[in-house]
Coordinates of C-alpha atoms in Angstrom, one line a residue:
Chain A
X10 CA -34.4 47.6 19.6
X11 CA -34.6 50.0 17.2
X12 CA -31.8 52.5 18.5
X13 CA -29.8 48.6 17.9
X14 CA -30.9 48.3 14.5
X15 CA -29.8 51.8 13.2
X16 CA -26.3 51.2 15.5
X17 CA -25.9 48.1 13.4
X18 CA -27.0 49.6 10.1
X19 CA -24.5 52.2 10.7
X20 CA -21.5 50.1 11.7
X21 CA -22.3 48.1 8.6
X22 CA -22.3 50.6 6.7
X23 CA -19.1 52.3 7.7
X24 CA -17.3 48.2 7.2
X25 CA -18.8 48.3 3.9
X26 CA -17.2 52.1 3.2
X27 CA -14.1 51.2 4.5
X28 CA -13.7 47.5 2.9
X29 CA -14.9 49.4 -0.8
X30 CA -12.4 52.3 -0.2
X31 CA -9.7 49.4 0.4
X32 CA -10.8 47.5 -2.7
X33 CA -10.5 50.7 -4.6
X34 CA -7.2 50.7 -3.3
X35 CA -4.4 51.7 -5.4
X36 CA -5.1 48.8 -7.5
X37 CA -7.9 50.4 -9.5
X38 CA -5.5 53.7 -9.5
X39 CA -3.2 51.7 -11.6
X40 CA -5.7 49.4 -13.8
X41 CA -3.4 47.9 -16.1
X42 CA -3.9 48.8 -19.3
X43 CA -2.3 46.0 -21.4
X44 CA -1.7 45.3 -25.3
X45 CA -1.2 41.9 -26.4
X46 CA -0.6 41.0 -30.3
X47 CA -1.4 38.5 -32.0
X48 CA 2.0 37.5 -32.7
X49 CA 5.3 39.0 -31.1
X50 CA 8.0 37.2 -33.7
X51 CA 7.4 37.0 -37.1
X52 CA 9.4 35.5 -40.4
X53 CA 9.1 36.0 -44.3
X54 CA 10.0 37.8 -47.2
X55 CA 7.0 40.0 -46.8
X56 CA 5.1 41.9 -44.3
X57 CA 2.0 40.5 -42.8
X58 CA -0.7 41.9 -40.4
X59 CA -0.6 42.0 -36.7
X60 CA -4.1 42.6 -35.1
X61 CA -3.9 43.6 -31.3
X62 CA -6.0 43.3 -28.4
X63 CA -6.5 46.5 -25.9
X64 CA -8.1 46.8 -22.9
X65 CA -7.6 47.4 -18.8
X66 CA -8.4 44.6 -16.8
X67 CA -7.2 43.1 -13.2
X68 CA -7.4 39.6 -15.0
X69 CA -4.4 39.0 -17.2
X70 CA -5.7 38.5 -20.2
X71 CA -8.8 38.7 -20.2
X72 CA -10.8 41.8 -21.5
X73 CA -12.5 44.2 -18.9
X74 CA -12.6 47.9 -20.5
X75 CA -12.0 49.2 -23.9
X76 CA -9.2 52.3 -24.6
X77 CA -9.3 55.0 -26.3
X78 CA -6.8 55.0 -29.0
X79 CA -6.8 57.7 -30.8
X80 CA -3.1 58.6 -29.2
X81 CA -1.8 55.3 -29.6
X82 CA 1.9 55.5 -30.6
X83 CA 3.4 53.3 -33.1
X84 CA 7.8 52.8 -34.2
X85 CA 8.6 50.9 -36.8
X86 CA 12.0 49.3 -36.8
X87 CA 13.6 52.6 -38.5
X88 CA 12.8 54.7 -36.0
X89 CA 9.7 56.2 -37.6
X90 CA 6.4 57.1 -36.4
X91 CA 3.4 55.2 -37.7
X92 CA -0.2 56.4 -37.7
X93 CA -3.0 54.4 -36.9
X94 CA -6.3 54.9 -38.9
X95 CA -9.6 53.1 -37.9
X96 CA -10.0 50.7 -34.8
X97 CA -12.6 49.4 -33.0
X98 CA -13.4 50.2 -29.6
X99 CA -16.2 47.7 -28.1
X100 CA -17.3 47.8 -24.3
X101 CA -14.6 45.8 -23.0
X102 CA -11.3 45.7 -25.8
X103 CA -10.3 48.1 -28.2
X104 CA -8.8 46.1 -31.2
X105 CA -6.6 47.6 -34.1
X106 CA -4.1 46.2 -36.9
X107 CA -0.9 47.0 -38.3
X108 CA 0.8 46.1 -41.1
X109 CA 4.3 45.0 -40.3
X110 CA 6.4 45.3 -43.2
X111 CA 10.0 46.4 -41.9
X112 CA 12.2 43.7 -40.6
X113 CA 12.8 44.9 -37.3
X114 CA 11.7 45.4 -34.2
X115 CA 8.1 47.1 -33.7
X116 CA 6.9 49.2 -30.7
X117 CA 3.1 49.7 -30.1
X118 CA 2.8 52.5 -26.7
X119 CA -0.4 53.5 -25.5
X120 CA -0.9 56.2 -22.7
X121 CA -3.7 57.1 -20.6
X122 CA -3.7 60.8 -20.6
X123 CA -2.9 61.8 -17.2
X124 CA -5.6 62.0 -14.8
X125 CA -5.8 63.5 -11.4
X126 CA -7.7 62.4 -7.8
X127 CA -7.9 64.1 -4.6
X128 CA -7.9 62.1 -1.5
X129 CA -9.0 63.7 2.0
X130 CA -10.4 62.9 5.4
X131 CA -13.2 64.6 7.1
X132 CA -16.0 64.3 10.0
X133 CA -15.6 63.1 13.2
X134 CA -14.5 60.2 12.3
X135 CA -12.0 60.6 10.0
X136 CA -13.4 59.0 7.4
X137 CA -10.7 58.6 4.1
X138 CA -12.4 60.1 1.4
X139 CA -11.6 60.8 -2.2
X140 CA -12.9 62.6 -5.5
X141 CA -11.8 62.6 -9.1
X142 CA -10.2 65.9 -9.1
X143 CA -7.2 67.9 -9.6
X144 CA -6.0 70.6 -6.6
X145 CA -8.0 73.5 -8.3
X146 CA -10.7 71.2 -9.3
X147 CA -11.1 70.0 -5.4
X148 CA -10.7 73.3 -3.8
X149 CA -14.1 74.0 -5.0
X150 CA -15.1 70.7 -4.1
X151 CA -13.7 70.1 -0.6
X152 CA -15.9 70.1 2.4
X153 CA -14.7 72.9 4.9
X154 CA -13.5 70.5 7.5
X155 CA -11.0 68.5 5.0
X156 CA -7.9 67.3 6.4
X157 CA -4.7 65.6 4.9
X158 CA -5.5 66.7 1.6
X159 CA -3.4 65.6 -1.3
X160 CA -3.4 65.2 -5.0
X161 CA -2.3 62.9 -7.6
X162 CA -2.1 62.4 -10.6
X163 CA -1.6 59.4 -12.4
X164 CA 0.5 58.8 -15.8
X165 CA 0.5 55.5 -17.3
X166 CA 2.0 53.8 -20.3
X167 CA 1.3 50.2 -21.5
X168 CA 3.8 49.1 -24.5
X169 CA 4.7 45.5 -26.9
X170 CA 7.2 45.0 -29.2
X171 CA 6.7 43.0 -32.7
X172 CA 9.5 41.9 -34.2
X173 CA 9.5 40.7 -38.0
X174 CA 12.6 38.4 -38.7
X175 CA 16.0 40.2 -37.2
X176 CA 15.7 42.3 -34.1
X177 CA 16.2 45.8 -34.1
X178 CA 16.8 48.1 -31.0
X179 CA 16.0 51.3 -32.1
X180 CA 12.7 51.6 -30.7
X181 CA 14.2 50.5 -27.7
X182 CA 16.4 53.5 -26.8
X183 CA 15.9 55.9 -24.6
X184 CA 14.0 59.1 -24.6
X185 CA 16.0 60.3 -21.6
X186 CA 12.5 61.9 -19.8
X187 CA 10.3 60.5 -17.4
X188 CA 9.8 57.3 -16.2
X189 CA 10.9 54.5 -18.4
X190 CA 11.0 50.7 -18.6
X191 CA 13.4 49.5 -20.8
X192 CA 13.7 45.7 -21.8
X193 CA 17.8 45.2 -21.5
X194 CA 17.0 41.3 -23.0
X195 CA 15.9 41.9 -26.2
X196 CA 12.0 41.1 -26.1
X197 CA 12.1 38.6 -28.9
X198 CA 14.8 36.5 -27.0
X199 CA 12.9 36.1 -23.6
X200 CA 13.0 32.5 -23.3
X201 CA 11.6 30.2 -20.3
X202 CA 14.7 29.2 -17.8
X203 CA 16.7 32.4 -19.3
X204 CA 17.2 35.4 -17.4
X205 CA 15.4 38.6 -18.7
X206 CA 16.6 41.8 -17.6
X207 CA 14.8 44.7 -17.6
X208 CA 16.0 48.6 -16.8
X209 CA 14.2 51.5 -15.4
X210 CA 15.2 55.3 -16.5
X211 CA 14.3 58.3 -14.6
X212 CA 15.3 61.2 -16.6
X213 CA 17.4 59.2 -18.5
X214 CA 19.6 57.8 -15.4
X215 CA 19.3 54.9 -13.7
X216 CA 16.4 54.6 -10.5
X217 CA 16.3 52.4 -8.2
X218 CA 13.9 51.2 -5.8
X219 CA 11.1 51.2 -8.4
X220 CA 8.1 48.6 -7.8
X221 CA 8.5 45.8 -10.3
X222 CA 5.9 43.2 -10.7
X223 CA 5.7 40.6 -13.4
X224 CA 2.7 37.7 -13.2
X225 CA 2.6 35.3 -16.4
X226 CA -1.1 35.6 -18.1
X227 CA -3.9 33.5 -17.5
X228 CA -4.6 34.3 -13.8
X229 CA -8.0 33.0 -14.2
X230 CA -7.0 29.9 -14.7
X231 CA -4.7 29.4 -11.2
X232 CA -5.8 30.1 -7.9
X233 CA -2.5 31.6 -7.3
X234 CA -1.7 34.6 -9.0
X235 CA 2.0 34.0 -8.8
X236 CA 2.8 38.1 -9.2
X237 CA 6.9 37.8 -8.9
X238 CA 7.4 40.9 -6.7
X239 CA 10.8 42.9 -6.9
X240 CA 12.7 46.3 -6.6
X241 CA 15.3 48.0 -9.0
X242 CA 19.1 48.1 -8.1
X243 CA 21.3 50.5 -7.8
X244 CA 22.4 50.5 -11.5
X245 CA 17.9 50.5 -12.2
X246 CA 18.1 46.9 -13.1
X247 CA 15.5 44.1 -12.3
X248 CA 16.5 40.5 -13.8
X249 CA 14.0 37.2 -13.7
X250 CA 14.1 34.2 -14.6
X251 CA 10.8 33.0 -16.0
X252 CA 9.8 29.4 -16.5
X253 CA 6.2 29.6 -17.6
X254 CA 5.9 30.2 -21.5
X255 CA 3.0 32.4 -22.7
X256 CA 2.5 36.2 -22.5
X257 CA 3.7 38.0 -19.5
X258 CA 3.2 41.4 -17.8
X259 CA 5.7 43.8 -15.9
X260 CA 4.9 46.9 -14.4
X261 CA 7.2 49.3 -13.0
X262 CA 5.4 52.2 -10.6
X263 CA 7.2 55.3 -9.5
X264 CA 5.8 57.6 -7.1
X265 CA 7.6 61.6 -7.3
X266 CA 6.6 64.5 -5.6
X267 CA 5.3 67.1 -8.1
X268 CA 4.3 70.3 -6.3
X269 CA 2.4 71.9 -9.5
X270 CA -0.9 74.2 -9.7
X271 CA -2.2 70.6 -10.5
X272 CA -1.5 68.3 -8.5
X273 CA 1.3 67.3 -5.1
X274 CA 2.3 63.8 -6.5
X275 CA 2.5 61.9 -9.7
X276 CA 2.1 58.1 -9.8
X277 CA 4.6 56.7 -12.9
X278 CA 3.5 53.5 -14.1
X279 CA 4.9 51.5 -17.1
X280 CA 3.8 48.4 -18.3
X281 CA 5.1 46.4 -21.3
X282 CA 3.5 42.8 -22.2
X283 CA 6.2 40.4 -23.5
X284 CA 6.5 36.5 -25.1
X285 CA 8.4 33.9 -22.6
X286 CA 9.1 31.5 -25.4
X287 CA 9.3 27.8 -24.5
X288 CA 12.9 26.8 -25.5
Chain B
X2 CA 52.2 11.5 1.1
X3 CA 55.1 13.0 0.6
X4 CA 56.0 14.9 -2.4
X5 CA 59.2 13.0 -3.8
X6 CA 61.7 15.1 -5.6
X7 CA 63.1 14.0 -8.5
X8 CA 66.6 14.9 -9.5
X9 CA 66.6 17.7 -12.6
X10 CA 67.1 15.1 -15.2
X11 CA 64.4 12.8 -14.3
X12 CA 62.3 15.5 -14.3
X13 CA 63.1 16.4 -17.9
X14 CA 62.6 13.3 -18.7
X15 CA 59.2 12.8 -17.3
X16 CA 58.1 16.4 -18.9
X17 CA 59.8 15.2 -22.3
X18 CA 58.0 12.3 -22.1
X19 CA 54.4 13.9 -21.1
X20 CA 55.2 16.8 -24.0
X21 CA 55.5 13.3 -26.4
X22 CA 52.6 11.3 -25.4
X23 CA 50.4 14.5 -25.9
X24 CA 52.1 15.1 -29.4
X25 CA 50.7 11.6 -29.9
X26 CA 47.6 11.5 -29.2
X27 CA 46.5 15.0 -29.4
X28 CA 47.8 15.6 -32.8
X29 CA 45.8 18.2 -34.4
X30 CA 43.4 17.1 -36.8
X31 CA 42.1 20.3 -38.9
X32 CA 39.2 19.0 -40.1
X33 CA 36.1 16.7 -39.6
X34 CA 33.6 16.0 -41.5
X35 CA 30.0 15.3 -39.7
X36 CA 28.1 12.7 -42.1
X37 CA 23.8 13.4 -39.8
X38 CA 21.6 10.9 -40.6
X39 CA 18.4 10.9 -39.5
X40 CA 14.5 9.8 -40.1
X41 CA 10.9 12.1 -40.5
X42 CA 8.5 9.2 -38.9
X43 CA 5.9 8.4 -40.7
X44 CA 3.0 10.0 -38.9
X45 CA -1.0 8.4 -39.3
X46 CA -3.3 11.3 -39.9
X47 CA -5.6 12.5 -42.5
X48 CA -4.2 16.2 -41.7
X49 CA -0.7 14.9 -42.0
X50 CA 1.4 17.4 -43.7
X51 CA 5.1 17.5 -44.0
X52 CA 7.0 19.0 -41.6
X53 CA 10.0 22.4 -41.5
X54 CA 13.1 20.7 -40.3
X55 CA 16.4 22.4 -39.4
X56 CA 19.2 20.3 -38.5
X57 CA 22.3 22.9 -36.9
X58 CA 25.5 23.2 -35.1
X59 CA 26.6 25.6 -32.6
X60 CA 30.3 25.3 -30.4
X61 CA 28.9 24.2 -27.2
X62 CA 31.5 26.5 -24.8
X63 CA 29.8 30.1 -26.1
X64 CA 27.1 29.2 -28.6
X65 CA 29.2 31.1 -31.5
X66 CA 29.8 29.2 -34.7
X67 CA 26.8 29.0 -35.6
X68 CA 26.1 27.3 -38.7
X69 CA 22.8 25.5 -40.3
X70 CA 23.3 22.3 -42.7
X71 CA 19.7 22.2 -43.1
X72 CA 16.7 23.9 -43.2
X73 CA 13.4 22.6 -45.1
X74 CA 9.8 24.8 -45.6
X75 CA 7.9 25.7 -47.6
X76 CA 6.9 29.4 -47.0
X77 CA 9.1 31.7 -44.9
X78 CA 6.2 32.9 -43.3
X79 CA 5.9 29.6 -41.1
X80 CA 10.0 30.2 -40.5
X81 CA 9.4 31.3 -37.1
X82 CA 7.9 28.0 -36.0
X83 CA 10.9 26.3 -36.3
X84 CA 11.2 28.3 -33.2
X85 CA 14.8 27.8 -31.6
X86 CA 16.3 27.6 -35.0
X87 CA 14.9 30.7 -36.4
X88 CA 15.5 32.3 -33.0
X89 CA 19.4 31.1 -33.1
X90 CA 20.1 31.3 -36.9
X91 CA 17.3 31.7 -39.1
X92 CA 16.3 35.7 -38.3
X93 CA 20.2 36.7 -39.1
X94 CA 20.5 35.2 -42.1
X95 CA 20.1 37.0 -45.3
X96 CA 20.2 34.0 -47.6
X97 CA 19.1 30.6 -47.0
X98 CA 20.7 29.4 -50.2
X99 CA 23.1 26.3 -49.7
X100 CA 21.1 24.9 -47.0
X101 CA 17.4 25.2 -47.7
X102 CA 15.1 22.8 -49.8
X103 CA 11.5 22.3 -49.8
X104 CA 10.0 19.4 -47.2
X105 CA 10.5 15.9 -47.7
X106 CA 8.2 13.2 -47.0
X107 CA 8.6 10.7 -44.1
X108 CA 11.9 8.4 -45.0
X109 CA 16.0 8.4 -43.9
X110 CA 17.9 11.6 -44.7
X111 CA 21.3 12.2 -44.6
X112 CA 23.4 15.6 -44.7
X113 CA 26.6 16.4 -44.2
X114 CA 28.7 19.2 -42.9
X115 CA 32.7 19.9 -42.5
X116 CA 33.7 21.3 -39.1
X117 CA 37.2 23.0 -38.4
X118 CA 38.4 20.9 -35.5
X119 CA 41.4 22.3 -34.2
X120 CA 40.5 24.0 -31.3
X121 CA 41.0 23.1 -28.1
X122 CA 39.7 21.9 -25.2
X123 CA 36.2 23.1 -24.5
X124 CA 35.6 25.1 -28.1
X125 CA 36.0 21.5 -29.6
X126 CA 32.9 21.1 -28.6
X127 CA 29.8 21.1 -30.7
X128 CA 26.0 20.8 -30.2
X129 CA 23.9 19.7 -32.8
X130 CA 20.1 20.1 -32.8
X131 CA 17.2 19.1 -35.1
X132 CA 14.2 20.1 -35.0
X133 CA 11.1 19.4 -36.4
X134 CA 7.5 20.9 -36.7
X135 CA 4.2 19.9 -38.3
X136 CA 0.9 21.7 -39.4
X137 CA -1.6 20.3 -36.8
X138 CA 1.0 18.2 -35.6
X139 CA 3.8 18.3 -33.0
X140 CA 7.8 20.1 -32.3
X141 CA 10.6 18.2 -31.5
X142 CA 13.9 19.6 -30.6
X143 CA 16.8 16.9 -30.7
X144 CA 20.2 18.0 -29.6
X145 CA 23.9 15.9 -29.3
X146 CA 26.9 17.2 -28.0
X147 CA 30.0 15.9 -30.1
X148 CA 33.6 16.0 -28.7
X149 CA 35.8 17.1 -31.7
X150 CA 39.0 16.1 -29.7
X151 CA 38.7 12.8 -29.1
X152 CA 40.1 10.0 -32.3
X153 CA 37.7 9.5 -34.9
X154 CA 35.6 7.6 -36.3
X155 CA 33.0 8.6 -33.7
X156 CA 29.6 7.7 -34.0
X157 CA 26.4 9.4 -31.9
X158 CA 23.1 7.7 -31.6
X159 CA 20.0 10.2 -31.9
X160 CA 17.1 9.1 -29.6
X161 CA 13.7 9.3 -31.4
X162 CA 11.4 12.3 -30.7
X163 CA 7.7 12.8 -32.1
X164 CA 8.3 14.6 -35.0
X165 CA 12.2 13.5 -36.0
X166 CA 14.4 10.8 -34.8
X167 CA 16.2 8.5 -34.4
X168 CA 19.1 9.1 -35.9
X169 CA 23.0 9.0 -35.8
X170 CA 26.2 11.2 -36.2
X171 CA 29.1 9.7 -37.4
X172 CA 32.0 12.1 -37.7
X173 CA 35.3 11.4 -39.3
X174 CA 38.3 12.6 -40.3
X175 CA 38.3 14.9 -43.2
X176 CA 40.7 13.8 -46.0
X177 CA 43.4 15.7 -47.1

């Protein structure tokens, strides 16, 4: 009976292992980080203030963890950079204002520095493991029997654009490294029953076969999350036709070998937040 | 059926005659001019406030021709939320001047606009939208397509939305 009880235990404990390392999944490797102004067009003769929400949540929009900041990355319509001064970072949003004076197209970019975890197996069982860690980090780290050992890092990048009367492209152009995701309709002209087309860059040319998703916010409030699933082409092109108005998400995720004293992979995830506007 | 051959004069006749009868009716007319009447309802509300209107035209075939004949507000801060309008027209214009005037109560407005009407086919074809949107109230988008190609006087009934409506079109032919 009791040689039962600890058989159980143990089998329930291994199901509960396995179910949180599945949970944990890459999911909570890519916890989208999303901003969302208060206002994506705006008209007038002078500027006005924006104020914008920050945080990384599952639950689109709806706040989960705050976000550092301090490296947040701001273009007005010129081309310029802009520097943020004080913001507020509570437990579960950060929250910050701008000023937008420049008619034109604004872009607000904040990255996550990158940030590395070791995943391995080990014991009899094989038993997936993982640790926050970087290759030199889990060398010290890794139990002698580790197998299938590999790094990652992960380098993310959540962006909105606020446009104030005529849009602007500027801030739109490419930087030509890394991974980027590019709106190809300009983001103040997504409307609902248009087609939006976006473009992913790697190195400045076009990549295809990267992971697109883009759900429509207020998941809460639907059973069904509605995540519209798709791949880039061959010329890096995704296109969608949205009928929902609101706020909307897209992520684009990139995985490229990396073979650096740091780590064997890097995961490469955009994400932009853009206005479907009713017509 | 079989195709029946007509002797080579006949059939210069008949061409001729086709060439004529589109001479006659489709003889260009260069200009029109679009007389847009239309009504603000009177709305019951204690936080009624008068509503930014834009009545516009676009060529229906590629949306270019844009032109505005309207546009009323107060502040251009609240520009935006005459949403398609600003989207179309408003945000590429440097001057509202001509056009613009402050809101009007509820009551029957008309405005007028000339239109070049001597394209053809398709590009005579216009859209014309209003649109209308109150503080604590309600948007309406309107829109009419008008054939420029067919005889004049034509006349358009507007159905009535919340904010603007009904109204009526009536587009003529533009005196020399």
């Amino acid at each position: 009976m009791n040689l039962g009880c600890a058989k159980i235990r143990r089998i329930i404990k291994q199901w509960v292992g396995i179910i949180i390392l599945c949970s944990l999944g890459s999911a909570t490797l890519s916890h989208p980080i999303w901003i969302l102004p208060s206002t994506f067009n705006l008209s007038g003769d002078v500027g006005e203030w924006v104020t914008f929400d920050v945080s990384a949540s599952h639950t689109l929009f709806s706040f989960d963890k705050s976000v550092v900041l301090d490296e947040l990355q701001i273009y007005s319509p010129d081309g310029d950079r802009n520097y943020l001064g004080q913001y507020y970072k509570g437990r579960r949003r950060s929250v910050f204002d701008h000023h937008i004076s420049q008619s034109g197209t604004y872009r607000f970019s904040v990255s996550r520095p990158p940030y590395y975890f070791t995943s391995y197996k080990s014991g009899k069982r094989e038993t997936p493991k993982r640790m926050m860690a970087n290759k030199q980090e889990a060398q010290q780290r890794l139990p002698k029997n580790a197998r299938e050992v590999k790094t990652m890092s992960i380098d993310m990048e959540a962006s909105a654009f606020v446009t104030f009367n005529e849009p602007t492209g500027t801030v739109l152009e490419p930087k030509g490294k890394g991974l980027e995701l590019i709106p190809q309709t300009h983001p103040s002209d997504i409307i609902a029953g248009e087609e939006v087309i976006f473009l992913v860059l790697m190195n400045g040319e076009p990549e295809e076969e990267v992971e697109i998703e883009m759900t429509a916010g207020g998941t809460r409030y639907r059973d069904d999350r509605n995540i519209q699933i798709f791949q880039t082409d061959k010329q890096g092109l995704v296109s969608y036709t949205p009928t929902q108005p609101g706020p909307w998400y897209i992520s684009a995720v990139k995985t490229v070998p990396l073979n650096d004293e740091k780590t064997d992979e890097a995961m490469l995830i955009r994400f932009i937040t853009f206005e479907v506007i009713p017509e | 059926m079989n195709l029946i051959k007509y002797p080579n004069v006949f059939r210069a006749l008949k061409r001729g005659g086709v060439i004529l009868i589109c001479l006659f009716l489709f003889t260009p007319i260069s200009a029109v001019e679009l007389e847009i009447t239309f009504e603000l309802p009177e709305i019951k509300t204690s936080k009624y406030r008068r509503p930014f209107v834009a009545v516009w035209l676009e060529r229906k075939s590629d949306r270019s021709d844009n032109q505005t004949v309207a546009v009323w507000y107060d502040d251009k801060k609240w520009l935006k939320d005459i949403r398609k309008w600003w989207r179309k027209a408003g945000r590429y214009q440097d001057s509202l001047d001509g056009f613009s005037g402050a809101t009007r109560p509820a009551g029957r407005y008309t405005v007028t606009v000339s239109l070049d009407a001597s394209q053809e086919g398709a590009d005579n074809e216009y859209l014309v939208y209003f649109e209308a949107v109150r503080e604590h109230g309600n948007r309406s988008l309107l829109k009419q397509t008008i054939n420029l190609s067919k005889t004049f006087p034509q006349t358009y009934e507007i159905k009535q939305g919340q904010e603007i409506g009904p109204g009526l079109i009536i587009v003529k032919e533009l005196e020399e």
